């Protein structure tokens, strides 16, 4: 059978529902359902949207691989070689044939392409108004899921966004569902971010339609769209836009931070939506079999927070007890089982730290300090506000706060990239690594398929040495 890339296949799922498709590079999608047959009612949109959420929560994407990558390949986490799970990327033995990178690419584009199918069908739908409000709600979420996947893929497989890199190769922009054997090409990074922001804006527009039901925080919701925009604009160094979006997200969420060890730990030991969640993936034990869970990665399959980082938490820090327990840290499991845990995607403290960083980068050091202290004071009753100055030195304090607050949630490597700071990786084996020059390689199977996706030139030369 003729080989093809994932990007040139119609999604190999029946009605977009999640199905096994491990041979996506060699097998034609014989079970794909044509768009006009898949969307005959509002319920069809809801069912197909659930399939996209399943793609997002798969261990191949945000359920494990994406979250692991941001910390396991950073200076905060190390691998003890106990198993081969995520060992290669943690040890920075990166190759274009790496299975985890291939899975991230595959499932990221499943989300993008399946969301595009929902969008195309939804914008052409002509149901009774009572059904169209459901369709509009699905469109809002599909645009948000598409934007989240696009941002994640661009962040991993392209360079960090800045004026120097904005015209370098990004990922493939998808504005229409990709058909089998269709030729595609990588857009510029600037065009990727333009599309991401456009998709977020369209999601907001559909949520604003009259009669649209607003979902909870286990789904893409208006606060999540604002929070995602704040993150995207922060990564773009659009600090004014990041402030506006972060404020909108905080207003929409309307909650507060945990201030006790018990309330903090409960966010990670319960499947209940916490007050800090803006968008969270809720995972049951059946969703997370064995190595598919972050619990088994930390620590049973070899990932650990470094002792040096753990020592940076004060004894009065409410995060300390959970992070020092040695049994999976943030992914200790719930009453449903060790492998059942939530995966945070967007959280309240990240929004405050986004505001702090954006204000500081604009020279508003008073605003930066105010938002930084909201997080620091909530987490550590012994924190002394006098240690934070209202000058440029607050930037270092904000970066330290992001490191301690967002650990194990997939941020650290990509924070270091966008800040342009050097880090020591593989437990100090490679020192002064500059991740801002590095982008993970496009999976070689995609490149070899010959449908237009080219490899990032010279990526091997920027590996840590």
Short mmCIF file of C-alpha atoms in Angstrom, two decimals:
data_model
loop_
_atom_site.label_atom_id
_atom_site.label_comp_id
_atom_site.label_asym_id
_atom_site.label_seq_id
_atom_site.Cartn_x
_atom_site.Cartn_y
_atom_site.Cartn_z
CA UNK A 1 0.00 0.00 0.00
CA UNK A 2 1.25 3.46 -0.83
CA UNK A 3 2.74 5.29 2.13
CA UNK A 4 1.44 8.70 3.06
CA UNK A 5 1.87 11.17 5.87
CA UNK A 6 -0.65 11.75 8.59
CA UNK A 7 -1.25 15.27 7.36
CA UNK A 8 -2.43 14.02 3.98
CA UNK A 9 -4.87 11.46 5.35
CA UNK A 10 -8.49 11.95 6.11
CA UNK A 11 -8.66 11.31 9.88
CA UNK A 12 -8.77 7.57 10.47
CA UNK A 13 -11.69 7.60 12.87
CA UNK A 14 -15.31 6.75 12.43
CA UNK A 15 -17.23 9.99 12.78
CA UNK A 16 -14.10 11.51 14.35
CA UNK A 17 -14.51 9.37 17.47
CA UNK A 18 -11.22 8.24 18.95
CA UNK A 19 -10.04 4.95 17.50
CA UNK A 20 -6.73 3.14 17.31
CA UNK A 21 -4.71 4.42 14.39
CA UNK A 22 -1.15 3.45 15.17
CA UNK A 23 -0.46 2.67 11.51
CA UNK A 24 -1.50 6.13 10.41
CA UNK A 25 1.51 6.51 8.14
CA UNK A 26 0.92 3.37 6.12
CA UNK A 27 -2.79 2.61 6.26
CA UNK A 28 -5.45 4.42 4.28
CA UNK A 29 -8.40 5.65 6.35
CA UNK A 30 -10.96 3.13 5.17
CA UNK A 31 -13.21 3.82 8.15
CA UNK A 32 -13.30 7.61 7.71
CA UNK A 33 -16.81 9.06 7.56
CA UNK A 34 -17.51 11.73 4.98
CA UNK A 35 -18.31 15.10 6.51
CA UNK A 36 -21.84 15.27 5.13
CA UNK A 37 -22.63 11.87 6.67
CA UNK A 38 -21.13 12.69 10.06
CA UNK A 39 -23.12 15.80 10.99
CA UNK A 40 -26.85 15.28 10.65
CA UNK A 41 -27.88 16.71 14.01
CA UNK A 42 -26.60 18.83 16.87
CA UNK A 43 -25.90 15.63 18.79
CA UNK A 44 -23.48 14.57 16.06
CA UNK A 45 -21.46 17.72 16.72
CA UNK A 46 -21.34 16.97 20.44
CA UNK A 47 -20.28 13.35 19.85
CA UNK A 48 -17.55 14.33 17.40
CA UNK A 49 -16.31 17.08 19.72
CA UNK A 50 -15.97 14.46 22.47
CA UNK A 51 -13.69 12.55 20.11
CA UNK A 52 -11.43 15.59 19.81
CA UNK A 53 -11.27 15.91 23.60
CA UNK A 54 -10.24 12.24 23.70
CA UNK A 55 -7.42 13.03 21.27
CA UNK A 56 -6.32 15.93 23.47
CA UNK A 57 -6.32 13.81 26.64
CA UNK A 58 -4.51 10.87 25.06
CA UNK A 59 -1.19 10.00 26.66
CA UNK A 60 0.26 10.59 23.21
CA UNK A 61 -0.55 14.30 23.50
CA UNK A 62 -1.57 16.42 26.51
CA UNK A 63 -2.43 13.44 28.71
CA UNK A 64 1.28 12.65 29.10
CA UNK A 65 3.79 13.35 26.32
CA UNK A 66 3.39 17.12 26.00
CA UNK A 67 3.40 17.66 29.76
CA UNK A 68 6.39 15.34 30.27
CA UNK A 69 8.42 16.97 27.53
CA UNK A 70 8.37 20.46 29.01
CA UNK A 71 9.85 19.31 32.33
CA UNK A 72 11.70 16.05 31.62
CA UNK A 73 13.94 17.78 29.07
CA UNK A 74 14.55 20.76 31.37
CA UNK A 75 16.78 21.53 34.34
CA UNK A 76 14.10 20.64 36.91
CA UNK A 77 13.57 16.93 36.28
CA UNK A 78 15.87 13.99 35.62
CA UNK A 79 15.49 10.35 34.55
CA UNK A 80 17.04 7.59 36.65
CA UNK A 81 17.28 5.10 33.74
CA UNK A 82 14.93 2.71 35.55
CA UNK A 83 12.98 2.21 32.33
CA UNK A 84 12.99 3.30 28.72
CA UNK A 85 9.83 5.40 29.09
CA UNK A 86 10.69 8.98 28.07
CA UNK A 87 14.33 8.17 28.76
CA UNK A 88 15.64 9.21 25.34
CA UNK A 89 14.17 12.71 25.40
CA UNK A 90 15.09 13.18 29.07
CA UNK A 91 18.68 12.26 28.24
CA UNK A 92 18.60 14.59 25.21
CA UNK A 93 19.33 11.74 22.83
CA UNK A 94 16.92 13.35 20.40
CA UNK A 95 16.31 11.86 16.97
CA UNK A 96 13.76 12.55 14.26
CA UNK A 97 12.51 8.99 14.71
CA UNK A 98 11.62 9.41 18.39
CA UNK A 99 8.29 7.73 19.16
CA UNK A 100 7.04 10.35 21.63
CA UNK A 101 7.68 13.20 19.18
CA UNK A 102 5.93 11.28 16.41
CA UNK A 103 2.93 10.70 18.68
CA UNK A 104 2.73 14.40 19.62
CA UNK A 105 2.79 15.36 15.94
CA UNK A 106 0.20 12.72 15.02
CA UNK A 107 -2.27 13.50 17.78
CA UNK A 108 -1.75 17.24 17.53
CA UNK A 109 -2.85 17.13 13.92
CA UNK A 110 -5.71 14.80 14.74
CA UNK A 111 -7.00 17.54 17.02
CA UNK A 112 -6.38 20.25 14.42
CA UNK A 113 -7.90 18.35 11.51
CA UNK A 114 -10.88 16.93 13.39
CA UNK A 115 -11.61 20.36 14.85
CA UNK A 116 -11.45 21.75 11.32
CA UNK A 117 -14.05 19.19 10.22
CA UNK A 118 -16.39 20.26 13.01
CA UNK A 119 -15.83 23.91 12.12
CA UNK A 120 -16.45 23.41 8.41
CA UNK A 121 -19.62 21.41 9.02
CA UNK A 122 -20.85 23.70 11.79
CA UNK A 123 -20.45 26.88 9.79
CA UNK A 124 -22.47 25.30 6.97
CA UNK A 125 -25.15 23.81 9.25
CA UNK A 126 -28.77 24.86 8.89
CA UNK A 127 -30.68 23.30 11.78
CA UNK A 128 -33.55 24.75 13.82
CA UNK A 129 -32.35 27.54 16.12
CA UNK A 130 -32.85 25.31 19.17
CA UNK A 131 -30.18 22.98 17.75
CA UNK A 132 -27.93 25.71 16.35
CA UNK A 133 -27.10 27.00 19.84
CA UNK A 134 -25.57 23.58 20.55
CA UNK A 135 -23.68 23.73 17.26
CA UNK A 136 -22.37 27.21 18.10
CA UNK A 137 -21.13 25.93 21.45
CA UNK A 138 -19.31 23.08 19.70
CA UNK A 139 -17.80 25.52 17.21
CA UNK A 140 -16.50 27.70 20.05
CA UNK A 141 -14.82 24.70 21.68
CA UNK A 142 -13.51 23.32 18.37
CA UNK A 143 -11.81 26.63 17.60
CA UNK A 144 -10.28 26.63 21.09
CA UNK A 145 -9.04 23.04 20.85
CA UNK A 146 -7.58 23.75 17.41
CA UNK A 147 -5.77 26.84 18.69
CA UNK A 148 -4.40 24.96 21.71
CA UNK A 149 -3.06 22.15 19.53
CA UNK A 150 -1.60 24.59 17.00
CA UNK A 151 0.16 26.55 19.73
CA UNK A 152 1.52 23.36 21.31
CA UNK A 153 2.83 22.01 17.99
CA UNK A 154 4.41 25.34 17.02
CA UNK A 155 6.02 25.59 20.43
CA UNK A 156 7.62 22.15 20.10
CA UNK A 157 8.48 21.86 16.40
CA UNK A 158 9.47 25.47 15.66
CA UNK A 159 11.71 28.07 17.24
CA UNK A 160 10.42 30.43 19.96
CA UNK A 161 8.56 33.43 18.61
CA UNK A 162 10.51 36.69 18.38
CA UNK A 163 11.39 39.25 15.74
CA UNK A 164 14.40 37.21 14.62
CA UNK A 165 12.46 33.94 14.29
CA UNK A 166 9.04 35.12 13.13
CA UNK A 167 9.78 34.32 9.46
CA UNK A 168 11.41 30.93 10.13
CA UNK A 169 9.56 27.66 9.34
CA UNK A 170 6.71 26.93 11.70
CA UNK A 171 4.15 24.16 11.37
CA UNK A 172 1.52 23.44 8.72
CA UNK A 173 -1.41 25.85 8.94
CA UNK A 174 -4.76 24.12 8.58
CA UNK A 175 -7.72 26.30 7.60
CA UNK A 176 -9.65 23.53 5.81
CA UNK A 177 -9.65 19.81 6.61
CA UNK A 178 -6.68 18.16 4.89
CA UNK A 179 -7.59 15.51 2.33
CA UNK A 180 -5.72 12.28 1.53
CA UNK A 181 -2.56 12.81 -0.54
CA UNK A 182 -2.90 16.58 -0.38
CA UNK A 183 0.34 18.54 -0.74
CA UNK A 184 1.07 20.72 2.28
CA UNK A 185 3.89 22.97 3.45
CA UNK A 186 5.13 24.59 6.63
CA UNK A 187 3.95 28.16 7.14
CA UNK A 188 6.09 30.81 8.80
CA UNK A 189 6.01 31.05 12.56
CA UNK A 190 4.36 34.48 12.23
CA UNK A 191 1.58 32.98 10.11
CA UNK A 192 1.12 30.19 12.68
CA UNK A 193 0.57 32.68 15.48
CA UNK A 194 -1.75 34.79 13.33
CA UNK A 195 -3.92 31.70 12.76
CA UNK A 196 -3.83 30.74 16.45
CA UNK A 197 -5.06 34.17 17.53
CA UNK A 198 -7.70 34.15 14.79
CA UNK A 199 -9.01 30.78 15.98
CA UNK A 200 -9.18 32.03 19.58
CA UNK A 201 -11.09 35.13 18.45
CA UNK A 202 -13.59 33.02 16.50
CA UNK A 203 -14.10 30.78 19.52
CA UNK A 204 -14.96 33.84 21.60
CA UNK A 205 -17.42 35.01 18.96
CA UNK A 206 -19.34 31.74 19.05
CA UNK A 207 -19.46 31.67 22.84
CA UNK A 208 -20.96 35.18 22.67
CA UNK A 209 -23.90 33.99 20.53
CA UNK A 210 -27.26 34.27 22.24
CA UNK A 211 -28.38 31.08 23.96
CA UNK A 212 -25.02 29.28 23.84
CA UNK A 213 -24.48 27.20 26.98
CA UNK A 214 -21.16 27.84 28.69
CA UNK A 215 -19.41 24.55 29.58
CA UNK A 216 -17.50 23.82 32.78
CA UNK A 217 -13.76 23.93 33.34
CA UNK A 218 -13.23 20.38 32.08
CA UNK A 219 -13.98 21.82 28.62
CA UNK A 220 -12.81 24.79 26.62
CA UNK A 221 -14.78 27.71 28.04
CA UNK A 222 -14.63 31.52 27.69
CA UNK A 223 -12.15 31.92 30.57
CA UNK A 224 -9.93 29.25 28.97
CA UNK A 225 -9.94 31.09 25.62
CA UNK A 226 -8.85 34.30 27.35
CA UNK A 227 -6.20 32.39 29.31
CA UNK A 228 -4.88 30.70 26.18
CA UNK A 229 -4.70 34.06 24.43
CA UNK A 230 -2.79 35.50 27.38
CA UNK A 231 -0.27 32.67 27.14
CA UNK A 232 0.09 33.01 23.36
CA UNK A 233 0.58 36.78 23.56
CA UNK A 234 3.10 36.39 26.39
CA UNK A 235 5.09 33.99 24.21
CA UNK A 236 4.85 36.51 21.36
CA UNK A 237 6.14 39.26 23.68
CA UNK A 238 2.92 41.18 23.11
CA UNK A 239 2.82 42.22 26.75
CA UNK A 240 -0.03 44.69 26.46
CA UNK A 241 -2.20 42.04 24.79
CA UNK A 242 -1.18 39.49 27.43
CA UNK A 243 -2.32 41.83 30.22
CA UNK A 244 -5.70 42.45 28.59
CA UNK A 245 -6.33 38.74 27.98
CA UNK A 246 -5.15 37.64 31.44
CA UNK A 247 -7.41 40.18 33.14
CA UNK A 248 -10.35 38.97 31.04
CA UNK A 249 -9.61 35.37 32.03
CA UNK A 250 -9.42 36.23 35.72
CA UNK A 251 -12.69 38.16 35.52
CA UNK A 252 -14.37 35.26 33.75
CA UNK A 253 -13.05 32.66 36.22
CA UNK A 254 -13.71 34.65 39.38
CA UNK A 255 -11.91 32.44 41.92
CA UNK A 256 -8.97 32.44 44.33
CA UNK A 257 -5.81 30.47 45.09
CA UNK A 258 -5.33 27.67 47.58
CA UNK A 259 -3.67 28.80 50.80
CA UNK A 260 -3.38 25.60 52.86
CA UNK A 261 -1.48 22.34 52.30
CA UNK A 262 -4.79 20.46 52.28
CA UNK A 263 -6.51 22.67 49.71
CA UNK A 264 -3.41 22.69 47.53
CA UNK A 265 -2.96 18.91 47.64
CA UNK A 266 -6.65 18.34 46.91
CA UNK A 267 -6.23 19.91 43.47
CA UNK A 268 -3.98 17.01 42.49
CA UNK A 269 -5.53 14.19 44.52
CA UNK A 270 -9.13 14.59 43.39
CA UNK A 271 -10.95 14.44 40.07
CA UNK A 272 -13.15 17.33 41.20
CA UNK A 273 -12.61 20.61 39.36
CA UNK A 274 -10.63 22.88 41.68
CA UNK A 275 -11.13 26.64 42.15
CA UNK A 276 -7.78 27.18 40.40
CA UNK A 277 -8.64 25.25 37.24
CA UNK A 278 -9.38 27.30 34.15
CA UNK A 279 -9.14 24.28 31.85
CA UNK A 280 -8.21 20.81 33.10
CA UNK A 281 -8.22 17.36 31.50
CA UNK A 282 -10.01 14.95 33.84
CA UNK A 283 -8.52 11.47 33.59
CA UNK A 284 -10.04 8.32 35.03
CA UNK A 285 -8.10 5.12 35.74
CA UNK A 286 -9.38 3.56 32.51
CA UNK A 287 -8.11 6.57 30.55
CA UNK A 288 -4.62 6.13 31.96
CA UNK A 289 -3.54 2.50 31.75
CA UNK A 290 -0.05 1.76 33.09
CA UNK A 291 2.60 3.82 31.26
CA UNK A 292 -0.12 6.05 29.82
CA UNK A 293 -0.38 7.96 33.11
CA UNK A 294 1.84 10.70 34.44
CA UNK A 295 1.71 8.89 37.80
CA UNK A 296 3.72 5.99 36.44
CA UNK A 297 6.21 8.37 34.80
CA UNK A 298 6.77 10.08 38.20
CA UNK A 299 8.59 8.18 39.67
CA UNK A 300 8.02 4.53 38.73
CA UNK A 301 9.23 4.85 35.14
CA UNK A 302 12.15 7.02 36.10
CA UNK A 303 11.23 10.72 36.24
CA UNK A 304 12.04 12.69 39.39
CA UNK A 305 12.10 16.32 40.44
CA UNK A 306 15.73 17.10 41.20
CA UNK A 307 16.75 17.33 44.83
CA UNK A 308 18.26 20.78 44.21
CA UNK A 309 14.91 22.14 43.03
CA UNK A 310 13.00 20.57 45.93
CA UNK A 311 15.40 22.29 48.30
CA UNK A 312 14.27 25.67 46.92
CA UNK A 313 10.84 25.31 48.55
CA UNK A 314 10.74 26.74 52.06
CA UNK A 315 9.43 24.71 54.99
CA UNK A 316 6.39 26.99 55.19
CA UNK A 317 5.51 26.52 51.52
CA UNK A 318 2.18 24.68 51.21
CA UNK A 319 3.41 22.97 48.02
CA UNK A 320 6.32 21.35 49.79
CA UNK A 321 4.56 18.37 51.38
CA UNK A 322 2.97 17.18 48.13
CA UNK A 323 6.13 17.67 46.07
CA UNK A 324 8.33 15.92 48.60
CA UNK A 325 6.17 12.82 49.00
CA UNK A 326 8.27 10.79 46.52
CA UNK A 327 5.24 9.03 45.08
CA UNK A 328 4.46 10.91 41.90
CA UNK A 329 4.39 14.44 43.29
CA UNK A 330 1.54 16.25 41.49
CA UNK A 331 0.30 13.02 39.91
CA UNK A 332 -0.20 10.87 43.00
CA UNK A 333 -3.61 9.65 41.85
CA UNK A 334 -7.06 9.89 43.38
CA UNK A 335 -9.60 7.71 45.18
CA UNK A 336 -10.26 6.10 41.77
CA UNK A 337 -6.72 4.76 41.69
CA UNK A 338 -3.09 5.75 41.34
CA UNK A 339 -3.38 6.20 37.59
CA UNK A 340 -6.46 8.45 37.80
CA UNK A 341 -5.47 12.08 37.98
CA UNK A 342 -6.29 15.42 36.40
CA UNK A 343 -3.93 17.07 33.95
CA UNK A 344 -3.89 20.87 34.37
CA UNK A 345 -3.71 22.82 31.12
CA UNK A 346 -4.57 26.40 32.19
CA UNK A 347 -4.62 27.50 35.83
CA UNK A 348 -5.26 30.63 37.87
CA UNK A 349 -1.71 31.09 39.22
CA UNK A 350 -0.30 31.05 35.69
CA UNK A 351 -2.56 34.01 34.89
CA UNK A 352 -1.27 36.03 37.84
CA UNK A 353 2.31 35.21 36.86
CA UNK A 354 1.56 36.17 33.26
CA UNK A 355 0.30 39.53 34.49
CA UNK A 356 3.38 39.93 36.67
CA UNK A 357 5.77 39.16 33.82
CA UNK A 358 3.93 41.29 31.27
CA UNK A 359 3.81 44.27 33.63
CA UNK A 360 7.50 43.90 34.47
CA UNK A 361 8.50 43.73 30.80
CA UNK A 362 6.58 47.00 30.27
CA UNK A 363 8.34 48.66 33.21
CA UNK A 364 5.28 48.60 35.50
CA UNK A 365 7.17 47.11 38.41
CA UNK A 366 4.49 47.96 40.98
CA UNK A 367 1.90 45.99 38.98
CA UNK A 368 4.41 43.16 38.53
CA UNK A 369 5.08 42.94 42.25
CA UNK A 370 1.39 43.07 43.14
CA UNK A 371 0.52 40.07 40.96
CA UNK A 372 3.64 38.13 41.90
CA UNK A 373 2.79 38.50 45.59
CA UNK A 374 -0.71 37.11 45.04
CA UNK A 375 0.89 33.77 44.17
CA UNK A 376 3.81 33.89 46.59
CA UNK A 377 1.70 34.93 49.59
CA UNK A 378 -0.94 32.28 48.90
CA UNK A 379 1.64 29.51 48.65
CA UNK A 380 3.97 30.49 51.48
CA UNK A 381 2.70 32.14 54.66
CA UNK A 382 6.30 32.85 55.58
CA UNK A 383 7.08 34.72 52.38
CA UNK A 384 8.46 38.21 53.01
CA UNK A 385 7.08 40.76 50.50
CA UNK A 386 9.98 43.06 51.34
CA UNK A 387 12.32 40.70 49.49
CA UNK A 388 10.66 41.73 46.20
CA UNK A 389 11.81 45.07 44.84
CA UNK A 390 9.83 47.37 42.54
CA UNK A 391 12.49 47.46 39.85
CA UNK A 392 13.84 45.28 37.02
CA UNK A 393 15.09 42.68 39.53
CA UNK A 394 11.46 41.55 39.94
CA UNK A 395 11.79 39.70 36.63
CA UNK A 396 14.14 37.18 38.25
CA UNK A 397 11.65 36.72 41.10
CA UNK A 398 8.83 36.10 38.62
CA UNK A 399 10.86 33.50 36.76
CA UNK A 400 11.66 31.75 40.02
CA UNK A 401 7.98 31.78 40.95
CA UNK A 402 7.00 30.24 37.61
CA UNK A 403 9.60 27.51 38.15
CA UNK A 404 8.26 26.58 41.59
CA UNK A 405 4.56 26.98 40.83
CA UNK A 406 4.31 25.35 37.39
CA UNK A 407 6.73 22.46 37.87
CA UNK A 408 5.57 19.14 36.34
CA UNK A 409 3.01 20.96 34.18
CA UNK A 410 5.09 21.21 31.00
CA UNK A 411 6.27 24.84 31.13
CA UNK A 412 9.93 24.98 32.12
CA UNK A 413 11.79 24.10 28.90
CA UNK A 414 9.60 26.45 26.88
CA UNK A 415 9.92 29.25 29.42
CA UNK A 416 13.71 28.94 29.17
CA UNK A 417 13.49 29.03 25.36
CA UNK A 418 11.41 32.19 25.18
CA UNK A 419 13.49 33.93 27.90
CA UNK A 420 16.72 33.02 26.12
CA UNK A 421 18.33 31.69 29.29
CA UNK A 422 20.86 28.87 29.45
CA UNK A 423 20.13 25.80 31.57
CA UNK A 424 21.98 22.68 32.71
CA UNK A 425 20.22 19.51 31.55
CA UNK A 426 20.51 15.75 32.20
CA UNK A 427 21.35 16.40 35.85
CA UNK A 428 24.18 18.74 34.91
CA UNK A 429 25.78 16.51 32.28
CA UNK A 430 25.23 19.23 29.66
CA UNK A 431 25.87 22.71 31.01
CA UNK A 432 24.84 26.08 29.62
CA UNK A 433 22.47 24.65 27.04
CA UNK A 434 20.69 27.37 25.06
CA UNK A 435 17.22 26.01 24.20
CA UNK A 436 16.24 29.24 22.44
CA UNK A 437 18.22 28.05 19.41
CA UNK A 438 16.62 24.60 19.40
CA UNK A 439 13.44 23.18 17.87
CA UNK A 440 12.51 19.51 18.06
CA UNK A 441 12.75 17.78 14.67
CA UNK A 442 9.72 17.08 12.52
CA UNK A 443 9.08 13.28 12.69
CA UNK A 444 11.11 11.66 9.94
CA UNK A 445 8.17 9.57 8.75
CA UNK A 446 6.33 12.80 7.95
CA UNK A 447 9.29 14.18 6.02
CA UNK A 448 9.92 10.90 4.17
CA UNK A 449 6.33 10.72 2.98
CA UNK A 450 7.14 13.45 0.48
CA UNK A 451 3.95 15.50 0.71
CA UNK A 452 5.65 18.80 1.39
CA UNK A 453 6.68 18.86 5.06
CA UNK A 454 10.42 19.53 5.17
CA UNK A 455 12.78 18.97 8.08
CA UNK A 456 14.09 21.87 10.17
CA UNK A 457 17.51 22.56 8.73
CA UNK A 458 20.42 22.08 11.10
CA UNK A 459 18.36 21.13 14.15
CA UNK A 460 20.99 18.58 15.22
CA UNK A 461 23.63 21.30 15.52
CA UNK A 462 21.75 23.03 18.34
CA UNK A 463 21.47 19.99 20.65
CA UNK A 464 23.18 20.23 24.07
CA UNK A 465 26.77 19.05 23.92
#
